mmCIF file with all atom_site columns, C-alpha atoms in Angstrom:
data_model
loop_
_atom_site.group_PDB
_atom_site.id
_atom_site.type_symbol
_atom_site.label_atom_id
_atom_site.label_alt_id
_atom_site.label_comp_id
_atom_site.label_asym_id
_atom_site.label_entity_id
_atom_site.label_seq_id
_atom_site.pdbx_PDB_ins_code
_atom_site.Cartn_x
_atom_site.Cartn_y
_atom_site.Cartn_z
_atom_site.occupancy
_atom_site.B_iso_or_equiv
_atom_site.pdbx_formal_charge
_atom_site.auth_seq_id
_atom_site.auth_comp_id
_atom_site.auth_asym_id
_atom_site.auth_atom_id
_atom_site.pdbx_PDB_model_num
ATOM 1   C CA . UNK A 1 1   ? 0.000   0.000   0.000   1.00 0.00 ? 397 UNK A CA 1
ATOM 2   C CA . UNK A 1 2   ? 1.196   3.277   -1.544  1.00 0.00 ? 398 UNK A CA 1
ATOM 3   C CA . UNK A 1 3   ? 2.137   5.912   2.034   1.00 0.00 ? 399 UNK A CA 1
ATOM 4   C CA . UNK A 1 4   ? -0.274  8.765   2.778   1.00 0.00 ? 400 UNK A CA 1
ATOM 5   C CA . UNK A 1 5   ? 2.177   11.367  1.719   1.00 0.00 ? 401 UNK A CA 1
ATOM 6   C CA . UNK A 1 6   ? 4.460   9.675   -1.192  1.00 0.00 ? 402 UNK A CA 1
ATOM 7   C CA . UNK A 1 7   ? 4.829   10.724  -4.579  1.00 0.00 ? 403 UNK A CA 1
ATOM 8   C CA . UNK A 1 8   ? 1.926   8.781   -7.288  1.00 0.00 ? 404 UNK A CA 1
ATOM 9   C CA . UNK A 1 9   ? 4.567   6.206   -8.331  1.00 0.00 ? 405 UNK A CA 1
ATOM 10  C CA . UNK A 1 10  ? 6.130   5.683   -5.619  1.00 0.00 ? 406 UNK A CA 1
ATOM 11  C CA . UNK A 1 11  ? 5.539   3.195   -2.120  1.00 0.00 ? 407 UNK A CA 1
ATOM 12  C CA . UNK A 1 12  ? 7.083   3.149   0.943   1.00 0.00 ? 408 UNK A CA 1
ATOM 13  C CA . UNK A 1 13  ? 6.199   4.236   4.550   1.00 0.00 ? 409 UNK A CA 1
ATOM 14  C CA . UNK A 1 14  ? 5.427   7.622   6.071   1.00 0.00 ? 410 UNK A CA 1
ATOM 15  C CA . UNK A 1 15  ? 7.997   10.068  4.777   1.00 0.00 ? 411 UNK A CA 1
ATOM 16  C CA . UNK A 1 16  ? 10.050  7.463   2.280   1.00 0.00 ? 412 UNK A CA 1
ATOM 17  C CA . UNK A 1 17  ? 9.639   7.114   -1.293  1.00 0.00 ? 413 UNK A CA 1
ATOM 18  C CA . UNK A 1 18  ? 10.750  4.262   -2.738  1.00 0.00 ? 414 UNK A CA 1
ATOM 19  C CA . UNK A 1 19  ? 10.063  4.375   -6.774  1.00 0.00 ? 415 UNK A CA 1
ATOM 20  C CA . UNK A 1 20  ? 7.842   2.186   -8.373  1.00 0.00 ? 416 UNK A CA 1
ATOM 21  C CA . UNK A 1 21  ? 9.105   1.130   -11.520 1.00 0.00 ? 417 UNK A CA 1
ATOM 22  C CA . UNK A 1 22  ? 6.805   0.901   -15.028 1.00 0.00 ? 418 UNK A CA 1
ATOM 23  C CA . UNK A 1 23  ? 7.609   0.513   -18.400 1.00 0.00 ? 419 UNK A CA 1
ATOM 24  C CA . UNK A 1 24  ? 8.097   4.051   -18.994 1.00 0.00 ? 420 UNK A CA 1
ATOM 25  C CA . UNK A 1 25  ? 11.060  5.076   -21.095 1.00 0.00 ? 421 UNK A CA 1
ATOM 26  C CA . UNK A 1 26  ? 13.689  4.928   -18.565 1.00 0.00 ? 422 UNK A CA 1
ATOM 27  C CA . UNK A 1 27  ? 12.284  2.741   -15.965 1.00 0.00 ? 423 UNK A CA 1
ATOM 28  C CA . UNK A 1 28  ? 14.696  -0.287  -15.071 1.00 0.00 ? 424 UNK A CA 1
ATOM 29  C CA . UNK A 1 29  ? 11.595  -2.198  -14.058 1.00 0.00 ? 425 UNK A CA 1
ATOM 30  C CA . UNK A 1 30  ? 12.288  -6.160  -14.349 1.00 0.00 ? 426 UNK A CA 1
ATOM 31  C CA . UNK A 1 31  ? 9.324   -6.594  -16.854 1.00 0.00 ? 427 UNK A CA 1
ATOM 32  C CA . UNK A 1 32  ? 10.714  -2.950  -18.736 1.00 0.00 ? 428 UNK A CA 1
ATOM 33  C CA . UNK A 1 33  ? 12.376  -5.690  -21.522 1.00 0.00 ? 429 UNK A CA 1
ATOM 34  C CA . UNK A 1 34  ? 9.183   -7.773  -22.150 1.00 0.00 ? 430 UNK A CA 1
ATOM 35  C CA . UNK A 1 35  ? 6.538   -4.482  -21.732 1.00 0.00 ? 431 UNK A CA 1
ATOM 36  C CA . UNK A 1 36  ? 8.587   -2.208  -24.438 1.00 0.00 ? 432 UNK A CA 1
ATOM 37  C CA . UNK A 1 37  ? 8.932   -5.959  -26.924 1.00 0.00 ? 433 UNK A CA 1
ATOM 38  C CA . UNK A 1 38  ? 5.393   -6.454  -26.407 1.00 0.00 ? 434 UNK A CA 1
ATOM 39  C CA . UNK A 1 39  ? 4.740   -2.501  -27.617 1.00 0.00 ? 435 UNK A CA 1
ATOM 40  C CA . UNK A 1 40  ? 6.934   -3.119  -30.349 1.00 0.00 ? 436 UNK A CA 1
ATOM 41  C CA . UNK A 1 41  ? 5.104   -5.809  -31.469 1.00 0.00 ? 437 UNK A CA 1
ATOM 42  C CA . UNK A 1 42  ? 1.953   -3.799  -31.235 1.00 0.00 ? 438 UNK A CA 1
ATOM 43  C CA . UNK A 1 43  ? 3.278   -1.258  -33.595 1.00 0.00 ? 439 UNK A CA 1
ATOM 44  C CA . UNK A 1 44  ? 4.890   -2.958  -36.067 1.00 0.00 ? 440 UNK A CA 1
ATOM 45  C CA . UNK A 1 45  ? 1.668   -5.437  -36.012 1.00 0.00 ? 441 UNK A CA 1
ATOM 46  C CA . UNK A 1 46  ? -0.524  -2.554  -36.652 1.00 0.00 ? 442 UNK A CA 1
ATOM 47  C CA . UNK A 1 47  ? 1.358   -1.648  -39.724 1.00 0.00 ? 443 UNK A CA 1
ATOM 48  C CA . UNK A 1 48  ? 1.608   -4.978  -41.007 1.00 0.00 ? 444 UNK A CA 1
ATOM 49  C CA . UNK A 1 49  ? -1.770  -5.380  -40.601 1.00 0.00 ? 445 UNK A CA 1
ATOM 50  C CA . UNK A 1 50  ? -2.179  -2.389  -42.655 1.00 0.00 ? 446 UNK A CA 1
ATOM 51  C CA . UNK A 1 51  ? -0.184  -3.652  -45.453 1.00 0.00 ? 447 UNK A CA 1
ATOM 52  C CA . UNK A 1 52  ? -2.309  -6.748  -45.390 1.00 0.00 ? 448 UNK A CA 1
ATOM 53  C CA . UNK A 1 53  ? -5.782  -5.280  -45.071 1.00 0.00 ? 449 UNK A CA 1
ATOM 54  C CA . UNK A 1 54  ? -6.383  -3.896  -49.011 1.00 0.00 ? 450 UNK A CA 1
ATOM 55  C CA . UNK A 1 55  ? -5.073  -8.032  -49.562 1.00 0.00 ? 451 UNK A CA 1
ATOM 56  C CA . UNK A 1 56  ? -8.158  -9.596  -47.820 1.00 0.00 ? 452 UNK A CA 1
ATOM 57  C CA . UNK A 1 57  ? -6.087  -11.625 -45.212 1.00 0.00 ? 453 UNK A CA 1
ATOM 58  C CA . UNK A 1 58  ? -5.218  -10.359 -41.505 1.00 0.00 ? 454 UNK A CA 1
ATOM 59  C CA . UNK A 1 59  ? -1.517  -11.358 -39.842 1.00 0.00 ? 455 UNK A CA 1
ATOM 60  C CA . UNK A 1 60  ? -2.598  -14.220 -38.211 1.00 0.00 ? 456 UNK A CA 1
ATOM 61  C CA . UNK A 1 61  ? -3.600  -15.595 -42.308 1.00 0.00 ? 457 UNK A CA 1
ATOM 62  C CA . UNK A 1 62  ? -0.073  -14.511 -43.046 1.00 0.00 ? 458 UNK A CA 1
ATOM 63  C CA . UNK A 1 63  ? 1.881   -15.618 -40.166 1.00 0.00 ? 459 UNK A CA 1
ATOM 64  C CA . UNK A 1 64  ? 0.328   -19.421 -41.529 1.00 0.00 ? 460 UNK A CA 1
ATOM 65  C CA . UNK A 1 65  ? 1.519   -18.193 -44.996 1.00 0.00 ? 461 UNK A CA 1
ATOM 66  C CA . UNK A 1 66  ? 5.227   -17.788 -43.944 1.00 0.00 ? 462 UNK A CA 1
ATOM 67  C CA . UNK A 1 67  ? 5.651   -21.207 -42.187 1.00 0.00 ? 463 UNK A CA 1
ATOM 68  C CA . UNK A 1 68  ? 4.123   -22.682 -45.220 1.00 0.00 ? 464 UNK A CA 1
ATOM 69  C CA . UNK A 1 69  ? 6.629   -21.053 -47.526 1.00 0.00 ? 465 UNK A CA 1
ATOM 70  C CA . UNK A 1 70  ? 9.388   -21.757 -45.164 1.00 0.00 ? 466 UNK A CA 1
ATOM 71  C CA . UNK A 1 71  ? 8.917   -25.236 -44.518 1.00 0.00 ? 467 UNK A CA 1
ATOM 72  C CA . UNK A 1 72  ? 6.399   -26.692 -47.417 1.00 0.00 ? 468 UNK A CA 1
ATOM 73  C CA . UNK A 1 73  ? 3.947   -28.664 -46.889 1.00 0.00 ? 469 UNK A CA 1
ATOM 74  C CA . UNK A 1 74  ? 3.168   -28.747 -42.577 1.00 0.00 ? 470 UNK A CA 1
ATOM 75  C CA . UNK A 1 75  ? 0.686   -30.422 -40.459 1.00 0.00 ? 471 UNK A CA 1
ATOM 76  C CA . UNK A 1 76  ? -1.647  -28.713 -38.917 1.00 0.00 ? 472 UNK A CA 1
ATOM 77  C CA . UNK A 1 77  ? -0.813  -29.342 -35.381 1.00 0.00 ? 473 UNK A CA 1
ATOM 78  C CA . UNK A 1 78  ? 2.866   -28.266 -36.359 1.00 0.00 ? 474 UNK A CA 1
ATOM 79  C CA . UNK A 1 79  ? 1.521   -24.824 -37.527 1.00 0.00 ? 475 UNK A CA 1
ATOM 80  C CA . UNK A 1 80  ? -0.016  -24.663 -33.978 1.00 0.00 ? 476 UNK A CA 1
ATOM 81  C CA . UNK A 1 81  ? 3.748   -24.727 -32.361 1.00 0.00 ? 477 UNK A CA 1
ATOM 82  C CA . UNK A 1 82  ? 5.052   -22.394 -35.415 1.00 0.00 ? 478 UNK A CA 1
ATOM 83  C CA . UNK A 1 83  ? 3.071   -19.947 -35.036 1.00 0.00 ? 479 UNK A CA 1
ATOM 84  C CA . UNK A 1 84  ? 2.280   -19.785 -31.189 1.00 0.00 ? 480 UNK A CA 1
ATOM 85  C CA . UNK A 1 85  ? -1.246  -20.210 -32.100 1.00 0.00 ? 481 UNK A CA 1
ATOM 86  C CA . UNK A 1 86  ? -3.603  -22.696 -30.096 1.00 0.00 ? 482 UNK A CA 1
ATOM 87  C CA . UNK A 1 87  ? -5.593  -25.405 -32.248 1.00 0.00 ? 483 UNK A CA 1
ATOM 88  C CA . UNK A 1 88  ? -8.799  -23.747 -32.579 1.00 0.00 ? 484 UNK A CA 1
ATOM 89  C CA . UNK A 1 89  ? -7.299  -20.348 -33.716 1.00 0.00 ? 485 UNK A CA 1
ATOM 90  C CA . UNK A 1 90  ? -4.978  -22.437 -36.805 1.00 0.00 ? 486 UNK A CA 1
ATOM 91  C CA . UNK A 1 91  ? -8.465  -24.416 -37.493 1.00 0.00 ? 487 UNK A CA 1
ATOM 92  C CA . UNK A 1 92  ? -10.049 -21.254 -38.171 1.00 0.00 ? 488 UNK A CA 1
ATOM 93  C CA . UNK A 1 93  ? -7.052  -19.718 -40.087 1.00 0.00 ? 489 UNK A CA 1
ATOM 94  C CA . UNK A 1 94  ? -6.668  -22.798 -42.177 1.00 0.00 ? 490 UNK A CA 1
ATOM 95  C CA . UNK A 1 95  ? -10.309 -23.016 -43.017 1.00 0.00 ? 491 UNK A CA 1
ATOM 96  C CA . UNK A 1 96  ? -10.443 -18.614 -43.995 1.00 0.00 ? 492 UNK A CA 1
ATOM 97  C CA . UNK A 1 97  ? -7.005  -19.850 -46.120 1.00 0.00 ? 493 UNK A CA 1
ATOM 98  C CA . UNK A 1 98  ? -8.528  -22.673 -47.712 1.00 0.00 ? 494 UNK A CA 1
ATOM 99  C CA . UNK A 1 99  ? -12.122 -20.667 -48.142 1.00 0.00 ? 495 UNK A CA 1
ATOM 100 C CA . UNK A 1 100 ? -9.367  -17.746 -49.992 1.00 0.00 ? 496 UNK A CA 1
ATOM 101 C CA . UNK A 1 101 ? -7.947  -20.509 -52.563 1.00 0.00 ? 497 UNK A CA 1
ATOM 102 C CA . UNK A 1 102 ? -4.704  -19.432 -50.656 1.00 0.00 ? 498 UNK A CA 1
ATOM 103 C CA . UNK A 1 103 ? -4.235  -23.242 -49.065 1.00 0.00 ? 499 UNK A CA 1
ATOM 104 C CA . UNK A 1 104 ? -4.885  -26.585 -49.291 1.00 0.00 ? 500 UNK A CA 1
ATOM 105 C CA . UNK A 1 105 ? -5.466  -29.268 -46.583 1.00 0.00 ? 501 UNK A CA 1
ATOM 106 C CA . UNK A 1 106 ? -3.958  -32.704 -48.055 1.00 0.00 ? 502 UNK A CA 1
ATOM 107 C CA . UNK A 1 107 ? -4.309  -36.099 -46.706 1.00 0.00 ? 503 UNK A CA 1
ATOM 108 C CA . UNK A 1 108 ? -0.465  -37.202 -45.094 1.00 0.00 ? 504 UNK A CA 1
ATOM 109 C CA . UNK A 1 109 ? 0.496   -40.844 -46.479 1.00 0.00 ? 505 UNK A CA 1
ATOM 110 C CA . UNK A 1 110 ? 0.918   -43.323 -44.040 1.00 0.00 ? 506 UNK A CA 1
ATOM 111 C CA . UNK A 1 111 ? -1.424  -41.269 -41.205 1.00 0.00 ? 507 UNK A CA 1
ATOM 112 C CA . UNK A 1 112 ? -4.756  -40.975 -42.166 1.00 0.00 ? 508 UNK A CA 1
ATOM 113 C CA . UNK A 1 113 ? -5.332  -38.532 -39.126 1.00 0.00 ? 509 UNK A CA 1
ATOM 114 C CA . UNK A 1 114 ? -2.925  -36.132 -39.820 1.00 0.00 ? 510 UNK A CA 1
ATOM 115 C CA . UNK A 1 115 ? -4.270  -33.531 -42.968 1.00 0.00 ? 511 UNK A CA 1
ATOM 116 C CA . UNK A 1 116 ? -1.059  -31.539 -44.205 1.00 0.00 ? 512 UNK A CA 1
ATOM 117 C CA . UNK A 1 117 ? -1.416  -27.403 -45.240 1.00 0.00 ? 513 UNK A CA 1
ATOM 118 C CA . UNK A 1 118 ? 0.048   -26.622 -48.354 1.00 0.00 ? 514 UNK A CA 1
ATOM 119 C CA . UNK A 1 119 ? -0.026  -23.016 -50.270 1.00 0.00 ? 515 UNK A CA 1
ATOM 120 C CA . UNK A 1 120 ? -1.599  -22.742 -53.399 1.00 0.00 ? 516 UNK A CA 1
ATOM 121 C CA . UNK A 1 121 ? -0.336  -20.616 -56.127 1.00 0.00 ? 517 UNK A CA 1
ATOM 122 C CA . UNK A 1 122 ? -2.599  -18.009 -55.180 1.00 0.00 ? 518 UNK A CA 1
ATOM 123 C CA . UNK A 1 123 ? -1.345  -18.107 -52.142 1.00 0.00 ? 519 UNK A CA 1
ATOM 124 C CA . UNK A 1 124 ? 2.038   -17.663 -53.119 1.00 0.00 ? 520 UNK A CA 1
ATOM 125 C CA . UNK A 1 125 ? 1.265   -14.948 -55.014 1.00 0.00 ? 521 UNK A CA 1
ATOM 126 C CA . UNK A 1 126 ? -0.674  -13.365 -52.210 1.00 0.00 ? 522 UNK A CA 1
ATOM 127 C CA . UNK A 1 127 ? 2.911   -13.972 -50.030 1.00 0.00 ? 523 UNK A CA 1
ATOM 128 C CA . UNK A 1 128 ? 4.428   -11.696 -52.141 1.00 0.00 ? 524 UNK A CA 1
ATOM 129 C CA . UNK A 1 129 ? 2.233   -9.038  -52.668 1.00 0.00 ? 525 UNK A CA 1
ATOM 130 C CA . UNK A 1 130 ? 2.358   -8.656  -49.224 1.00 0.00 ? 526 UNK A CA 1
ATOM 131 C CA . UNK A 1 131 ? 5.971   -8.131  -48.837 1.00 0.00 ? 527 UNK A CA 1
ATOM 132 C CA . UNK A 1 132 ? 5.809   -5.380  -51.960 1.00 0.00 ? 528 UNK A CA 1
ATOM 133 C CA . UNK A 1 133 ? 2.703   -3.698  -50.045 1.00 0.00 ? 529 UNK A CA 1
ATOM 134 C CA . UNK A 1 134 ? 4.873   -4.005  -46.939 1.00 0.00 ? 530 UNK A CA 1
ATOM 135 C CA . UNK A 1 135 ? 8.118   -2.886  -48.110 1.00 0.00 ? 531 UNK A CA 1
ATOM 136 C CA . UNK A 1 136 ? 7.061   1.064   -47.404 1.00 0.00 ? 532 UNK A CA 1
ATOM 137 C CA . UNK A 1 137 ? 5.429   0.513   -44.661 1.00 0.00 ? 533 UNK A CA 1
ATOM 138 C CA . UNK A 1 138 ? 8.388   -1.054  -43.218 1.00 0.00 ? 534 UNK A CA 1
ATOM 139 C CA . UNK A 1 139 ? 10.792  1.651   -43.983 1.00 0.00 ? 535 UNK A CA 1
ATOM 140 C CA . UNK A 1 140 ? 8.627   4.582   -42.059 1.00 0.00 ? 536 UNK A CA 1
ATOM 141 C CA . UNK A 1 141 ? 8.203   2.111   -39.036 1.00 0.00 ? 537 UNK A CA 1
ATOM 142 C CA . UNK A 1 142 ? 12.375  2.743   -38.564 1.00 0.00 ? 538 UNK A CA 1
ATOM 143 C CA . UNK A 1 143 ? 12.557  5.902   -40.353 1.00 0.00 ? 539 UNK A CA 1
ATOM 144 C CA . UNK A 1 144 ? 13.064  7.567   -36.838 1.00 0.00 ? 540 UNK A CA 1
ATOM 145 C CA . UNK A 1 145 ? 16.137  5.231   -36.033 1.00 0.00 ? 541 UNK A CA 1
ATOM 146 C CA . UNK A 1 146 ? 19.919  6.582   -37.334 1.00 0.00 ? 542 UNK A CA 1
ATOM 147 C CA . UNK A 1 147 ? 21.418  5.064   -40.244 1.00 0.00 ? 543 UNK A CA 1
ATOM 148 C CA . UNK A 1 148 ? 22.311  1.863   -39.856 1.00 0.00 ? 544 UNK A CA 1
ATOM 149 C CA . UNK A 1 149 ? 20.227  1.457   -36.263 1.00 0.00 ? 545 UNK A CA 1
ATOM 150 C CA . UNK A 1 150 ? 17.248  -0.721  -38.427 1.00 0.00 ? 546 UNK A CA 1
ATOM 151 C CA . UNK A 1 151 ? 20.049  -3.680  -38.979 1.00 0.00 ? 547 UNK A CA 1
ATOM 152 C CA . UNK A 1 152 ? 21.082  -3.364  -35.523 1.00 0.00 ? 548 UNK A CA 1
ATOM 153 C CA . UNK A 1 153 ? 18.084  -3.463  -34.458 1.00 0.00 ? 549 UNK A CA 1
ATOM 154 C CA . UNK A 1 154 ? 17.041  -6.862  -36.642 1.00 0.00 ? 550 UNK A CA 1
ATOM 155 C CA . UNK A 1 155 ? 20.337  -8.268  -35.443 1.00 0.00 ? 551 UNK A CA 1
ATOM 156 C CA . UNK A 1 156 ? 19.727  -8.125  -31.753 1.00 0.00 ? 552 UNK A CA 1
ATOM 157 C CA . UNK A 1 157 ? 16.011  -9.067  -32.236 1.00 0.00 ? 553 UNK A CA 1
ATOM 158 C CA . UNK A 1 158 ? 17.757  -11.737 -33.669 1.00 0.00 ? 554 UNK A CA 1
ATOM 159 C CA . UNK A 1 159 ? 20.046  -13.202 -31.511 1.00 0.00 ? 555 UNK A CA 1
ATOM 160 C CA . UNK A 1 160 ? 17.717  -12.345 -28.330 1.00 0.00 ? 556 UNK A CA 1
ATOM 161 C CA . UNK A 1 161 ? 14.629  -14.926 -30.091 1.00 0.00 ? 557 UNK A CA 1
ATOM 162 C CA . UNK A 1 162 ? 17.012  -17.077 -31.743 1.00 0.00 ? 558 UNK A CA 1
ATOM 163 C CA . UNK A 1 163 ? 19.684  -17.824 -29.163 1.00 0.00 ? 559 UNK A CA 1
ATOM 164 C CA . UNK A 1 164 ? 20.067  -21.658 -29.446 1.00 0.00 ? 560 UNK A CA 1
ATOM 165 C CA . UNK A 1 165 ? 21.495  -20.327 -33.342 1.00 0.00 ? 561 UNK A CA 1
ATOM 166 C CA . UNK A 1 166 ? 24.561  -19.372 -33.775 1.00 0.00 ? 562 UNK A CA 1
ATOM 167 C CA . UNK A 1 167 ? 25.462  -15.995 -35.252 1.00 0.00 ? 563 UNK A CA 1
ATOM 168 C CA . UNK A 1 168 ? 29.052  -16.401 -36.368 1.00 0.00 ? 564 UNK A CA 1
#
């Protein structure tokens, strides 16, 4: 409980202030890392999503779309783990993609049970419309960062997501 006479932002006991830390620029709050990643993501997201819209598909279509180019052909439950999506949400996506001509479910041989997603050539072509609609989008999302502070930037996203690769 926050003392009668301390500062908003601040606890401590009658006549000590002890700062609370937020995620406001400058605060070396413990969850400062994840609350200023997770408003990054919320930005960039929003312009994606822009980029997307005039397509007809949303990120969550797209983020499907990317695994699919990146790894062919993937079972549904493994689009689930690459996407950090739960199995009702990658139902739903696969179904909008499949209702879009943008992908295919296709029995797996050998497992009856298991229905593979594969992009269709409309779907493809879809993937990269998206990345020309993106493209200036993408540059006014870092225009405020220095020269050279956008591959920086990418590099220690990177390495911070990625850290079981190494970078050499």
């Amino acid at each position: 409980m926050t003392a009668p006479d301390a500062a908003p932002g601040t606890a401590g006991t009658a006549g000590t202030a002890v700062p609370r830390l937020t995620d406001r620029p400058g605060d070396a709050s413990p969850f400062a890392l994840g609350l200023l990643l997770r408003r990054a993501h919320w930005r960039a997201a929003a312009v994606m999503e822009e980029a997307l819209k005039p397509l007809g598909v949303e990120l969550r279509h797209f983020a499907v779309l990317i695994v699919l180019v990146d790894r062919g052909p993937t079972a549904q439950r493994d689009l689930v783990t690459a996407t950090g999506s739960d199995k009702a949400g990658i139902m739903r996506v696969v179904d909008d993609l499949e209702r879009k001509g943008l992908a295919v479910r296709r029995p797996v041989p050998g497992d009856r049970r298991v229905r593979a997603v594969e992009i269709t050539p409309a779907g493809v072509e879809l993937f990269d419309a998206a990345h020309v609609a993106a493209g200036p989008r993408a540059e006014r999302l870092v225009a405020g960062l220095a020269p050279g502070e956008p591959e920086r930037l990418a590099d220690l996203l990177t390495r911070f997501a990625h850290p079981e690769v190494d970078q050499a």
